[in-house]
mmCIF file of C-alpha atoms and ligand atoms in Angstrom:
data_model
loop_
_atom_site.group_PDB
_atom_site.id
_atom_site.type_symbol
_atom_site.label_atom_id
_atom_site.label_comp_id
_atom_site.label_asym_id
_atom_site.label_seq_id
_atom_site.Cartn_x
_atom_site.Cartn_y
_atom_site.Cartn_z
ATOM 1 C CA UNK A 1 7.436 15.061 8.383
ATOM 2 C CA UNK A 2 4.591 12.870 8.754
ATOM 3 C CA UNK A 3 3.423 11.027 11.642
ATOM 4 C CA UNK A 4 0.937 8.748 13.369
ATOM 5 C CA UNK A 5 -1.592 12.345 13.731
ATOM 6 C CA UNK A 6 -1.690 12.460 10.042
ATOM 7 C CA UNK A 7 -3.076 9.265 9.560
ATOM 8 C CA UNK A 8 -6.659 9.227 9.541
ATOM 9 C CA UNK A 9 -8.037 6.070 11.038
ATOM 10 C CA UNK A 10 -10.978 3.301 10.066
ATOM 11 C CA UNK A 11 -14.366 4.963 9.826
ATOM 12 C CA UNK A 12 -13.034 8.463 8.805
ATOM 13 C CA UNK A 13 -15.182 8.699 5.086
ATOM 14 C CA UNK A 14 -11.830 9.507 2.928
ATOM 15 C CA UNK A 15 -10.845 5.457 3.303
ATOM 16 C CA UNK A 16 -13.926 5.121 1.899
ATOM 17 C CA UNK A 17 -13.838 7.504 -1.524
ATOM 18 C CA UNK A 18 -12.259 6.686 -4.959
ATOM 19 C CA UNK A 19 -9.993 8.699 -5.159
ATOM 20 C CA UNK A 20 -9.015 11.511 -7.808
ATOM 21 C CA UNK A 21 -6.764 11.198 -10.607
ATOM 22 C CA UNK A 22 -3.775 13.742 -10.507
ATOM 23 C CA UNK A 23 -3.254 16.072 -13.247
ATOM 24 C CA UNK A 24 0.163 15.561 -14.853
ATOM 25 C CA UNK A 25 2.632 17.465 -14.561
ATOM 26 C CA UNK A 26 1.692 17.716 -10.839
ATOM 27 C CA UNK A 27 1.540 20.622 -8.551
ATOM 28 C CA UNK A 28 4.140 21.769 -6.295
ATOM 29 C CA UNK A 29 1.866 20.915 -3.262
ATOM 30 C CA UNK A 30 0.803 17.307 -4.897
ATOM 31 C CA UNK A 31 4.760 16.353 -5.733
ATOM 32 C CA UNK A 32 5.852 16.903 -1.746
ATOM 33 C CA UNK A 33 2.510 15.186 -0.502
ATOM 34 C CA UNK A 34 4.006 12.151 -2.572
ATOM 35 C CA UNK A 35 7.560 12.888 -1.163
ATOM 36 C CA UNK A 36 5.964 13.385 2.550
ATOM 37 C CA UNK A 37 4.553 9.373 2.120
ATOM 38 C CA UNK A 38 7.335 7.860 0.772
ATOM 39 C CA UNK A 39 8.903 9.868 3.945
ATOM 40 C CA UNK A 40 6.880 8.597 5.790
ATOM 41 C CA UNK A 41 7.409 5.055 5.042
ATOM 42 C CA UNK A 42 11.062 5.487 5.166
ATOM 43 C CA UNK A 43 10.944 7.084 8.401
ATOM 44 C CA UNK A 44 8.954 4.349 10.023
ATOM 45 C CA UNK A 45 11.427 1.500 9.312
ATOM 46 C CA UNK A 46 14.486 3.154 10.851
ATOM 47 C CA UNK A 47 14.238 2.327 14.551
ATOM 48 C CA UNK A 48 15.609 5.705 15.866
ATOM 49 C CA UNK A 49 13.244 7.671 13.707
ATOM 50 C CA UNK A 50 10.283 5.474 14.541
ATOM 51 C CA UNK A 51 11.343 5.286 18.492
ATOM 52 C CA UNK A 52 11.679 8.766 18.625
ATOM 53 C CA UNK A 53 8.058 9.764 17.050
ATOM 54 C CA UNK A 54 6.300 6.619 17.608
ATOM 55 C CA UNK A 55 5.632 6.038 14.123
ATOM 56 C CA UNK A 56 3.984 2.368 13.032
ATOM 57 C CA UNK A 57 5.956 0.978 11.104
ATOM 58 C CA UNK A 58 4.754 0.255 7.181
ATOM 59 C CA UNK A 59 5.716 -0.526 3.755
ATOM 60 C CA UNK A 60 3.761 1.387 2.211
ATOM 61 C CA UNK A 61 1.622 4.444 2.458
ATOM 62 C CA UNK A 62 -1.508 5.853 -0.123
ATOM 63 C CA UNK A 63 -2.267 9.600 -0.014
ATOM 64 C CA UNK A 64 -5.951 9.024 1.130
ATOM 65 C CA UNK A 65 -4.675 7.664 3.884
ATOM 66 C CA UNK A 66 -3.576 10.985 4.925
ATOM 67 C CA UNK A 67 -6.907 12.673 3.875
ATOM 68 C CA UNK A 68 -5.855 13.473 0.634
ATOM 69 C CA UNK A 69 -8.018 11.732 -1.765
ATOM 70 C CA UNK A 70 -5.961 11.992 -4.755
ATOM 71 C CA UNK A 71 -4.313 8.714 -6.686
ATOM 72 C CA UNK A 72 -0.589 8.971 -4.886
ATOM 73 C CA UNK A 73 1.393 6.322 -3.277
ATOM 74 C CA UNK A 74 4.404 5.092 -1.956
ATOM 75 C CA UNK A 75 6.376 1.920 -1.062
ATOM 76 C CA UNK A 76 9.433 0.618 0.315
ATOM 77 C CA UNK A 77 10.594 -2.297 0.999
ATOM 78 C CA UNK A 78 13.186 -5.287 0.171
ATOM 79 C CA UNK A 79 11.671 -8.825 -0.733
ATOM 80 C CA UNK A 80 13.135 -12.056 -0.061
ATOM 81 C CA UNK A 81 15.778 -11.858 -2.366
ATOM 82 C CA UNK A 82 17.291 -8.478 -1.061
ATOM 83 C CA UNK A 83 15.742 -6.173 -3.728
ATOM 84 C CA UNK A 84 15.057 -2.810 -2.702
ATOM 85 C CA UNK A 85 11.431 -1.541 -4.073
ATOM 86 C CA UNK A 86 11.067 1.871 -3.477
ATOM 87 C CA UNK A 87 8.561 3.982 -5.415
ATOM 88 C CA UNK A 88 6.401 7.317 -5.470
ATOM 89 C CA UNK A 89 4.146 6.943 -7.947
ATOM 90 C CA UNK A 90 1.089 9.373 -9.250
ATOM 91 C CA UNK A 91 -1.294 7.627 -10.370
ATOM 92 C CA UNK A 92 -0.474 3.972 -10.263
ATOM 93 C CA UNK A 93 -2.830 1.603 -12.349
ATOM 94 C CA UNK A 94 -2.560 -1.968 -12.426
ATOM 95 C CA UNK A 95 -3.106 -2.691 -16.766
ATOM 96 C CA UNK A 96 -2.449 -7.021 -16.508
ATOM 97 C CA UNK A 97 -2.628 -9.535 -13.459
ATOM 98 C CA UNK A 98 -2.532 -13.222 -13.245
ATOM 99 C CA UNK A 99 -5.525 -15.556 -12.512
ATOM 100 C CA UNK A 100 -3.222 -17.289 -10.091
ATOM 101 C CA UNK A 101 -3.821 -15.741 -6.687
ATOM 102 C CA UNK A 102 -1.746 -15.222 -3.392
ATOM 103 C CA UNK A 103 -1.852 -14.360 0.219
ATOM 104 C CA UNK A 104 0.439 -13.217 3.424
ATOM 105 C CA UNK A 105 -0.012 -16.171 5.763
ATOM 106 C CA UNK A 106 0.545 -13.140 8.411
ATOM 107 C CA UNK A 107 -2.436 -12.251 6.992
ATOM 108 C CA UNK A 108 -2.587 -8.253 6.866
ATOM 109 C CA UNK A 109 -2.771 -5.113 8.887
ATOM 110 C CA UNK A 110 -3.106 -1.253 7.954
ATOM 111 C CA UNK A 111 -1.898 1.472 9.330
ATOM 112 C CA UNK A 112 -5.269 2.940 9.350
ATOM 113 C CA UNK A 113 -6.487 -0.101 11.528
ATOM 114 C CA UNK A 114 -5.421 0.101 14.903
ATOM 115 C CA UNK A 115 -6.863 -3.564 15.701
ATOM 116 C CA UNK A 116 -5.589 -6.669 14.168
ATOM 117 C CA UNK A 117 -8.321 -8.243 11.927
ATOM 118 C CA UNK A 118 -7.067 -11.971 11.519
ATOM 119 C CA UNK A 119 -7.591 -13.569 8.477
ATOM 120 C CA UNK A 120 -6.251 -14.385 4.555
ATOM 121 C CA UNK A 121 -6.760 -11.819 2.212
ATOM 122 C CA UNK A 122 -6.807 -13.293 -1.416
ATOM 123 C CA UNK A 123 -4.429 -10.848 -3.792
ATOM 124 C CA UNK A 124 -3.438 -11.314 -7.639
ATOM 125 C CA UNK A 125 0.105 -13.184 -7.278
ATOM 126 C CA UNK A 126 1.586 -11.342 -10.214
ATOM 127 C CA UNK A 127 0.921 -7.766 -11.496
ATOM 128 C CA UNK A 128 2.035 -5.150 -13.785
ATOM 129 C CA UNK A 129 1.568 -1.773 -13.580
ATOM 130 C CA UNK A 130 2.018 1.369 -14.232
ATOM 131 C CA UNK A 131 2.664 5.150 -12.952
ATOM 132 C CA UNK A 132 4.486 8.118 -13.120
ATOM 133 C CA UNK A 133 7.253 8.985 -10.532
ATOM 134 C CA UNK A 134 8.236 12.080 -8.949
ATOM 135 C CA UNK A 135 10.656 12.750 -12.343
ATOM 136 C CA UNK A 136 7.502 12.894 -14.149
ATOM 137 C CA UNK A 137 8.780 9.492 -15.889
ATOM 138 C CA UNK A 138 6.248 6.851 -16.761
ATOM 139 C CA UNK A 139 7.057 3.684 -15.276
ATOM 140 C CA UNK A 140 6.129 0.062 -15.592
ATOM 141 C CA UNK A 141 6.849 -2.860 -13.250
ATOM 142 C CA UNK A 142 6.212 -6.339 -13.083
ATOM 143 C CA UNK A 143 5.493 -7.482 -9.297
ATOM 144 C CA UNK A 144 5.104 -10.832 -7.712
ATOM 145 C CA UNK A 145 5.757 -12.084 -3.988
ATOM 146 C CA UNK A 146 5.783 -9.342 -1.142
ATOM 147 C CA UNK A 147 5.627 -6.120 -3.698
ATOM 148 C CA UNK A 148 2.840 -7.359 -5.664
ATOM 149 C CA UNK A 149 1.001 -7.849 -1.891
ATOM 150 C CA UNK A 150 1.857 -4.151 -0.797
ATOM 151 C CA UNK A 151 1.032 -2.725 -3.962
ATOM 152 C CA UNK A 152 -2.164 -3.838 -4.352
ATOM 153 C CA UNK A 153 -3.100 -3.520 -0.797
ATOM 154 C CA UNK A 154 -2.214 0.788 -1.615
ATOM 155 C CA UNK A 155 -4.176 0.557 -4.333
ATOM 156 C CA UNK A 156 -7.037 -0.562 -2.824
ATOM 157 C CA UNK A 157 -6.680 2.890 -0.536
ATOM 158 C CA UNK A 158 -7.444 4.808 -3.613
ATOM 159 C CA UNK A 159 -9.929 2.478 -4.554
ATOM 160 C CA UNK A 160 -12.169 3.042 -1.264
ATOM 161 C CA UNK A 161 -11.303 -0.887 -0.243
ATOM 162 C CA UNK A 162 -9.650 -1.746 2.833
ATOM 163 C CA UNK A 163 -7.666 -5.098 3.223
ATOM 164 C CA UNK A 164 -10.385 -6.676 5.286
ATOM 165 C CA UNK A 165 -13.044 -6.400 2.965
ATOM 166 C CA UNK A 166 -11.451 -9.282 0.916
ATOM 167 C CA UNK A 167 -11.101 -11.715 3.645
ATOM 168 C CA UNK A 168 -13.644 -14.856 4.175
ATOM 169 C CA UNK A 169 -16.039 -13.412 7.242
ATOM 170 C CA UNK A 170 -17.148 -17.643 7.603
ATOM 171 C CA UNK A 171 -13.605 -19.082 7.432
ATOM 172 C CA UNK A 172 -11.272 -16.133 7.696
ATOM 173 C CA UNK A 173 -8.224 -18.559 8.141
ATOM 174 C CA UNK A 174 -9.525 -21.139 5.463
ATOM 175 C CA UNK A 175 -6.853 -21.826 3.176
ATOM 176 C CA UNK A 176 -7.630 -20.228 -0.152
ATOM 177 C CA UNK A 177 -7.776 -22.690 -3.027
ATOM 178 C CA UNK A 178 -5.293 -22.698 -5.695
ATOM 179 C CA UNK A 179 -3.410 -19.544 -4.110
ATOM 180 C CA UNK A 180 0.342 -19.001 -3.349
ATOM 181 C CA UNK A 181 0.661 -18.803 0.477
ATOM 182 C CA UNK A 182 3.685 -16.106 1.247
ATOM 183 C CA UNK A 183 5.417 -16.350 4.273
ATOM 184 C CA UNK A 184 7.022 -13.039 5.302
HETATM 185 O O1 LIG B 1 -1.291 0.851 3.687
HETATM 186 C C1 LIG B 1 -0.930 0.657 4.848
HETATM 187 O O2 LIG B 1 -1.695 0.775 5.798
HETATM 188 C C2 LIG B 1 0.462 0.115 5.122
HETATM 189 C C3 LIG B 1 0.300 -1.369 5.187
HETATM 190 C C4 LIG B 1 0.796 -1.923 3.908
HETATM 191 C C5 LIG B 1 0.654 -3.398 3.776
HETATM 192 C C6 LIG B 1 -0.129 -4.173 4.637
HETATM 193 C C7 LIG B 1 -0.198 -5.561 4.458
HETATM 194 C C8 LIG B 1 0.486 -6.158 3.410
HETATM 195 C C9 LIG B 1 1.257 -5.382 2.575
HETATM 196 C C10 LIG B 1 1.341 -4.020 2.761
HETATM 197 C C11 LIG B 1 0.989 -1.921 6.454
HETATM 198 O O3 LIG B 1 0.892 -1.128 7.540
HETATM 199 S S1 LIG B 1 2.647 -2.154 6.325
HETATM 200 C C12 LIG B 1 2.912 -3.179 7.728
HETATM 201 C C13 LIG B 1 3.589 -4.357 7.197
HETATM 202 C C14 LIG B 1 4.952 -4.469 7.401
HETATM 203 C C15 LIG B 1 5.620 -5.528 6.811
HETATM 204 C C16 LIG B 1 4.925 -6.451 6.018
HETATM 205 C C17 LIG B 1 3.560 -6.330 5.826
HETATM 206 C C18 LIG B 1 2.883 -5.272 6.416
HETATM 207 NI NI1 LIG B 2 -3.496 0.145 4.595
#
């Protein structure tokens, strides 16, 4: 199982690639590197598990994040209405996203960050995309709220971007104009 050693940390060059696509249908080794993140994520939300290994907790987890620099992700977690997200997707793309924006009043953190950076981070508020899971299935989803957030902070991770770049260094805690604050 993953933990906290496998996650390479701010500065390491990986967080900074774009990452590879994965050829379809994936390798043995690829498919349980996308099971070992969604694991991972799993893992880090059950209080025993997390306790026990000192795992930080997250909802969601991208494969270069582990030094693997390949277009793999995972995410779990339940928005405010009780609905269980929880995919393992090979290379996720986003293909359509609204001009309205959106941000975490929490603002965000990383689990490749050890430091909180403070400050609103500007997101699409809706999203489709796509991917193909771990049953080689193509899937497409249409995200708003807390999912589209997480999503599109792991994508980023394959992207080379890290959550902070997008925040205002002037007025990091300036409300952003015309977005959808989301408290969580
Ligand atoms: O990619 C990662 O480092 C995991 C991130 C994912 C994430 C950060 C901010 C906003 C959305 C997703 C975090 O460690 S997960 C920690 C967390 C937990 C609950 C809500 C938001 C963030
Ligand atoms: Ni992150």
């Amino acid at each position: 199982m993953l933990t906290m050693e496998d996650i390479i940390r701010d500065g390491h060059p990986t967080l900074r690639k774009v990452a590879a696509e994965v050829h379809m249908p994936p390798s043995e080794e690829d498919a349980q590197i996308l099971r070992s993140l969604l694991e991972y994520v799993i893992n880090s939300q059950n209080p025993e598990i997390a306790y026990q290994y000192g795992l930080r907790p997250g909802i969601g987890l991208a494969a270069p994040q582990i030094n693997v620099s390949k277009r793999m992700l995972a995410v779990h977690l339940t928005d405010d209405k009780g609905v269980l997200y929880s995919y393992a997707l090979f290379n996720p793309k986003i293909i359509s996203h609204s001009v309205e924006m959106a941000y975490l009043t929490s603002g965000e953190g990383c689990l490749s960050v050890d430091e909180p950076i403070p400050g609103y981070v500007p997101r699409y508020a809706r999203i489709t995309l796509k991917g193909i899971n771990l049953d080689g299935e193509e899937i497409k989803l249409r995200l708003k709220g807390l999912p589209a957030i997480c999503f599109q902070h792991e994508i980023d991770h394959l992207n080379g971007v890290m959550f902070y770049d997008h925040i205002d260094k002037q007025e990091p805690l300036k409300e952003i104009q015309g977005a959808i604050p989301i408290e969580r």
